[in-house]
Tab-separated table of C-alpha atoms in Angstrom:
chain	number	residue	atom	x	y	z
A	1	MET	CA	108.387	81.298	71.847
A	2	ALA	CA	107.737	84.829	70.562
A	3	VAL	CA	104.118	85.959	70.233
A	4	PRO	CA	103.146	89.349	68.776
A	5	GLU	CA	101.962	91.707	71.517
A	6	ASP	CA	98.715	92.567	69.661
A	7	LYS	CA	97.811	88.900	69.288
A	8	PRO	CA	95.969	87.198	72.184
A	9	MET	CA	97.974	84.363	73.691
A	10	THR	CA	96.428	80.923	73.770
A	11	PHE	CA	96.638	78.506	76.672
A	12	TRP	CA	99.567	76.758	75.002
A	13	ASP	CA	101.345	80.091	74.479
A	14	HIS	CA	101.032	80.795	78.206
A	15	LEU	CA	102.266	77.297	78.967
A	16	ASP	CA	105.309	77.810	76.736
A	17	ALA	CA	106.034	81.153	78.423
A	18	LEU	CA	105.786	79.540	81.869
A	19	ARG	CA	108.093	76.733	80.748
A	20	ASP	CA	110.662	79.303	79.616
A	21	VAL	CA	110.473	81.034	82.998
A	22	ILE	CA	110.936	77.761	84.874
A	23	LEU	CA	113.885	76.738	82.679
A	24	ARG	CA	115.573	80.108	83.196
A	25	VAL	CA	115.084	79.907	86.955
A	26	LEU	CA	116.483	76.372	87.038
A	27	ALA	CA	119.462	77.358	84.893
A	28	VAL	CA	120.323	80.326	87.138
A	29	ALA	CA	119.783	78.182	90.259
A	30	VAL	CA	122.216	75.562	88.964
A	31	VAL	CA	124.826	78.215	88.149
A	32	GLY	CA	124.344	79.824	91.571
A	33	PHE	CA	124.658	76.455	93.291
A	34	ILE	CA	127.866	75.593	91.416
A	35	VAL	CA	129.428	78.972	92.247
A	36	ALA	CA	128.464	78.709	95.930
A	37	PHE	CA	129.672	75.105	96.077
A	38	CYS	CA	133.059	75.993	94.555
A	39	PHE	CA	133.672	78.753	97.099
A	40	LYS	CA	133.573	76.373	100.041
A	41	GLU	CA	135.963	78.245	102.317
A	42	PRO	CA	134.253	81.681	102.118
A	43	LEU	CA	130.850	79.992	102.350
A	44	PHE	CA	131.566	78.173	105.596
A	45	LYS	CA	133.566	81.057	106.979
A	46	LEU	CA	130.327	83.001	106.727
A	47	ILE	CA	128.185	80.153	108.088
A	48	LEU	CA	130.444	79.294	111.029
A	49	ALA	CA	131.240	82.890	112.003
A	50	PRO	CA	128.507	83.065	114.732
A	51	SER	CA	130.187	80.138	116.524
A	52	SER	CA	133.369	82.156	117.051
A	53	PRO	CA	133.936	84.260	120.201
A	54	ASP	CA	135.217	87.003	117.861
A	55	PHE	CA	131.878	87.324	116.049
A	56	ILE	CA	130.847	90.927	115.503
A	57	LEU	CA	127.858	90.727	117.890
A	58	TYR	CA	130.044	89.678	120.820
A	59	ARG	CA	132.508	92.469	120.040
A	60	TRP	CA	129.649	94.975	119.973
A	61	ILE	CA	128.314	93.787	123.328
A	62	SER	CA	131.793	93.845	124.858
A	63	ALA	CA	132.350	97.378	123.575
A	64	VAL	CA	129.007	98.625	124.899
A	65	ALA	CA	129.555	96.887	128.236
A	66	GLY	CA	133.031	98.376	128.514
A	67	TRP	CA	131.646	101.827	127.729
A	68	ALA	CA	129.011	101.331	130.461
A	69	GLY	CA	131.623	100.138	132.953
A	70	PHE	CA	130.706	96.433	132.947
A	71	ASP	CA	132.882	93.420	132.277
A	72	ALA	CA	131.490	91.399	129.343
A	73	SER	CA	134.547	89.224	128.805
A	74	ALA	CA	132.595	86.157	129.948
A	75	LEU	CA	130.349	86.488	126.921
A	76	ARG	CA	133.306	86.085	124.548
A	77	ASP	CA	135.157	83.498	126.611
A	78	PHE	CA	133.464	80.375	125.314
A	79	ASN	CA	134.352	77.464	123.098
A	80	VAL	CA	132.003	75.004	121.414
A	81	ASP	CA	133.485	72.033	119.593
A	82	MET	CA	131.694	70.742	116.512
A	83	PHE	CA	132.093	67.401	114.827
A	84	SER	CA	130.627	65.244	112.076
A	85	THR	CA	129.132	61.850	112.866
A	86	THR	CA	128.779	60.210	109.464
A	87	LEU	CA	131.045	59.755	106.459
A	88	THR	CA	128.887	61.790	104.063
A	89	ALA	CA	127.636	64.429	106.522
A	90	GLN	CA	130.070	67.218	105.659
A	91	PHE	CA	129.664	66.767	101.910
A	92	MET	CA	125.855	66.728	102.135
A	93	ILE	CA	125.826	69.784	104.419
A	94	HIS	CA	128.130	71.556	101.962
A	95	MET	CA	125.663	70.860	99.159
A	96	LYS	CA	122.663	71.867	101.271
A	97	MET	CA	124.113	75.190	102.372
A	98	ALA	CA	125.272	76.010	98.842
A	99	PHE	CA	121.765	75.259	97.597
A	100	TYR	CA	120.073	77.509	100.184
A	101	LEU	CA	122.500	80.342	99.564
A	102	SER	CA	121.920	80.140	95.818
A	103	LEU	CA	118.145	80.346	96.391
A	104	VAL	CA	118.529	83.550	98.392
A	105	VAL	CA	120.906	85.084	95.844
A	106	ILE	CA	118.765	84.316	92.776
A	107	MET	CA	115.474	85.261	94.448
A	108	PRO	CA	115.360	88.791	92.913
A	109	TYR	CA	115.876	87.370	89.422
A	110	THR	CA	113.242	84.705	90.047
A	111	LEU	CA	110.725	87.320	91.201
A	112	TYR	CA	111.586	89.434	88.160
A	113	LEU	CA	110.867	86.550	85.782
A	114	LEU	CA	107.627	85.616	87.536
A	115	PHE	CA	106.463	89.217	87.484
A	116	GLY	CA	107.295	89.412	83.801
A	117	PHE	CA	105.122	86.334	83.238
A	118	VAL	CA	102.017	87.736	84.977
A	119	ARG	CA	102.585	91.378	83.962
A	120	PRO	CA	100.597	91.258	80.676
A	121	ALA	CA	97.481	90.180	82.616
A	122	LEU	CA	97.599	93.176	84.980
A	123	TYR	CA	96.270	96.702	84.610
A	124	SER	CA	98.726	99.572	84.971
A	125	ASN	CA	97.710	100.335	88.578
A	126	GLU	CA	97.916	96.630	89.431
A	127	ARG	CA	101.409	96.495	87.960
A	128	ARG	CA	102.565	99.342	90.193
A	129	SER	CA	101.017	97.774	93.288
A	130	THR	CA	102.406	94.330	92.475
A	131	THR	CA	105.877	95.755	91.868
A	132	ARG	CA	105.871	97.491	95.247
A	133	VAL	CA	104.627	94.351	97.003
A	134	VAL	CA	107.267	92.131	95.376
A	135	VAL	CA	110.124	94.549	96.078
A	136	TRP	CA	109.139	95.154	99.698
A	137	SER	CA	108.499	91.464	100.306
A	138	TYR	CA	112.068	90.691	99.295
A	139	ILE	CA	113.510	93.611	101.283
A	140	LEU	CA	111.636	92.612	104.443
A	141	PHE	CA	112.614	88.969	104.017
A	142	MET	CA	116.287	89.910	103.700
A	143	VAL	CA	116.096	92.225	106.728
A	144	GLY	CA	114.720	89.294	108.747
A	145	ILE	CA	117.552	87.060	107.535
A	146	ILE	CA	120.224	89.648	108.403
A	147	LEU	CA	118.735	90.297	111.848
A	148	ASP	CA	118.690	86.579	112.578
A	149	TYR	CA	122.277	86.074	111.395
A	150	LEU	CA	123.700	89.040	113.295
A	151	ILE	CA	121.753	88.825	116.563
A	152	ILE	CA	119.208	86.070	117.126
A	153	PHE	CA	121.076	82.997	115.946
A	154	PRO	CA	124.415	83.910	117.620
A	155	LEU	CA	122.665	84.442	120.961
A	156	ALA	CA	120.687	81.215	120.581
A	157	PHE	CA	123.829	79.277	119.688
A	158	ARG	CA	125.773	80.904	122.514
A	159	PHE	CA	123.131	79.824	125.031
A	160	LEU	CA	122.404	76.326	123.717
A	161	GLY	CA	126.023	75.534	122.888
A	162	THR	CA	127.237	76.296	126.406
A	163	TYR	CA	124.217	75.126	128.413
A	164	GLN	CA	125.009	72.138	130.641
A	165	VAL	CA	122.879	70.118	133.033
A	166	SER	CA	126.103	68.906	134.629
A	167	GLU	CA	129.766	69.874	134.370
A	168	SER	CA	130.588	66.213	133.818
A	169	ILE	CA	128.720	66.278	130.485
A	170	PRO	CA	130.559	68.433	127.913
A	171	ASN	CA	128.843	69.883	124.872
A	172	VAL	CA	130.031	68.588	121.516
A	173	ILE	CA	127.740	69.917	118.795
A	174	THR	CA	127.223	68.233	115.439
A	175	LEU	CA	127.647	70.354	112.344
A	176	GLU	CA	124.251	69.136	111.156
A	177	SER	CA	122.423	70.445	114.240
A	178	TYR	CA	124.233	73.774	113.902
A	179	THR	CA	123.231	74.289	110.272
A	180	ASN	CA	119.674	73.029	110.879
A	181	LEU	CA	119.147	75.598	113.649
A	182	LEU	CA	120.621	78.327	111.455
A	183	ILE	CA	118.305	77.495	108.548
A	184	THR	CA	115.224	77.157	110.766
A	185	LEU	CA	115.670	80.455	112.608
A	186	THR	CA	116.605	82.268	109.408
A	187	LEU	CA	113.503	81.034	107.610
A	188	LEU	CA	111.239	81.873	110.562
A	189	MET	CA	112.565	85.416	110.882
A	190	GLY	CA	112.298	85.971	107.140
A	191	ILE	CA	108.656	84.868	107.215
A	192	LEU	CA	107.822	86.922	110.317
A	193	PHE	CA	109.140	90.042	108.630
A	194	GLU	CA	106.474	89.617	105.949
A	195	LEU	CA	103.889	90.828	108.503
A	196	PRO	CA	103.285	94.223	106.796
A	197	ILE	CA	102.683	92.484	103.466
A	198	LEU	CA	100.260	90.051	105.105
A	199	ALA	CA	98.404	92.925	106.806
A	200	TRP	CA	98.144	94.799	103.497
A	201	PHE	CA	96.802	91.693	101.765
A	202	LEU	CA	94.210	91.008	104.508
A	203	HIS	CA	93.118	94.638	104.327
A	204	LYS	CA	92.645	94.372	100.567
A	205	LEU	CA	90.421	91.356	101.198
A	206	GLY	CA	88.370	93.392	103.671
A	207	ILE	CA	89.267	91.185	106.646
A	208	ILE	CA	91.076	93.782	108.800
A	209	ASP	CA	91.490	97.546	108.989
A	210	ALA	CA	93.555	99.995	111.036
A	211	ALA	CA	90.846	100.366	113.687
A	212	PHE	CA	90.712	96.587	114.153
A	213	MET	CA	94.493	96.347	114.525
A	214	LYS	CA	94.562	99.213	117.041
A	215	LYS	CA	91.708	97.713	119.040
A	216	TYR	CA	93.492	94.361	119.382
A	217	ARG	CA	96.988	95.806	119.804
A	218	ARG	CA	97.354	94.372	123.336
A	219	HIS	CA	96.302	90.938	122.128
A	220	ALA	CA	98.813	91.220	119.291
A	221	ILE	CA	101.588	92.046	121.760
A	222	VAL	CA	100.810	88.880	123.729
A	223	VAL	CA	100.889	86.808	120.525
A	224	ILE	CA	104.173	88.452	119.488
A	225	LEU	CA	105.703	87.649	122.871
A	226	ILE	CA	104.595	84.017	122.571
A	227	ILE	CA	106.037	83.722	119.059
A	228	ALA	CA	109.289	85.383	120.160
A	229	ALA	CA	109.544	83.024	123.137
A	230	ILE	CA	109.045	80.019	120.854
A	231	ILE	CA	111.650	80.945	118.251
A	232	THR	CA	114.270	82.048	120.816
A	233	PRO	CA	115.578	79.077	122.797
A	234	THR	CA	117.311	81.365	125.292
A	235	THR	CA	115.543	82.320	128.516
A	236	ASP	CA	117.012	85.773	129.120
A	237	ILE	CA	114.904	88.907	128.778
A	238	PHE	CA	117.554	90.587	126.626
A	239	THR	CA	117.234	88.124	123.732
A	240	LEU	CA	113.445	88.029	124.062
A	241	THR	CA	113.334	91.819	123.813
A	242	ILE	CA	115.610	91.862	120.764
A	243	VAL	CA	113.279	89.472	118.947
A	244	THR	CA	110.019	91.018	120.185
A	245	LEU	CA	110.847	94.663	119.472
A	246	PRO	CA	111.309	94.464	115.669
A	247	ILE	CA	108.201	92.292	115.285
A	248	TYR	CA	106.164	94.792	117.318
A	249	LEU	CA	107.546	97.669	115.227
A	250	LEU	CA	106.482	95.746	112.121
A	251	TYR	CA	102.985	95.481	113.610
A	252	GLU	CA	102.867	99.257	114.091
A	253	LEU	CA	104.180	99.706	110.551
A	254	SER	CA	101.411	97.394	109.346
A	255	ILE	CA	98.804	99.628	111.034
A	256	HIS	CA	100.249	102.631	109.225
A	257	ILE	CA	100.235	100.815	105.887
A	258	VAL	CA	96.646	99.608	106.316
A	259	LYS	CA	95.537	103.091	107.400
A	260	ARG	CA	96.960	104.642	104.239
């Protein structure tokens, strides 16, 4: 519904504009889902890649270990069998993963439409600030997803998939548990990487400042370590460090953002 720019919009005009935004988002989401669903083989090649001994992370570790004079072949010499327990499991998982992938892909367009909806109500300086917040929120979320896919999830799967309480009990992992762990860790890392945005927002509300964050830096490190220990099922210090370090760097970045 077109409304002249010099004419104030009524409540019903705003409602019509919001309806148009929702319909556009739904239409793009459906198209994205159909495309992702049709490309089943590339989709699950991407999803199942961390379960392969030839995954890029294991090759990196082997290369670094070889350069340092260590033998890391044991890290790549593993095999985890996966199976499906119910008749509809694989089809439903296919739909679920296609749906989640489409949400990630269409997120920039969704944010663009939502920003376009609220833009007329913002002042020029608010528009610039909101644009920066939206763009950086998406960038940080995607960085968290990529870090989880390349490092955290493969290490977690490698540990949990090969962990045995007894050699007489082999590990046979369901596809559902594999995808559920992937989605959970990916979502958690994406949310954790929104820490600078959260710090900026709390600062705008007058709740925290740079001095406060510096004063309680040691407490924050303890909290970060606890969170990292919770979201990483592995018990080795290497994985814990890989998860803790980027979150701590985000905390320091948050101090810098709040200070400015």
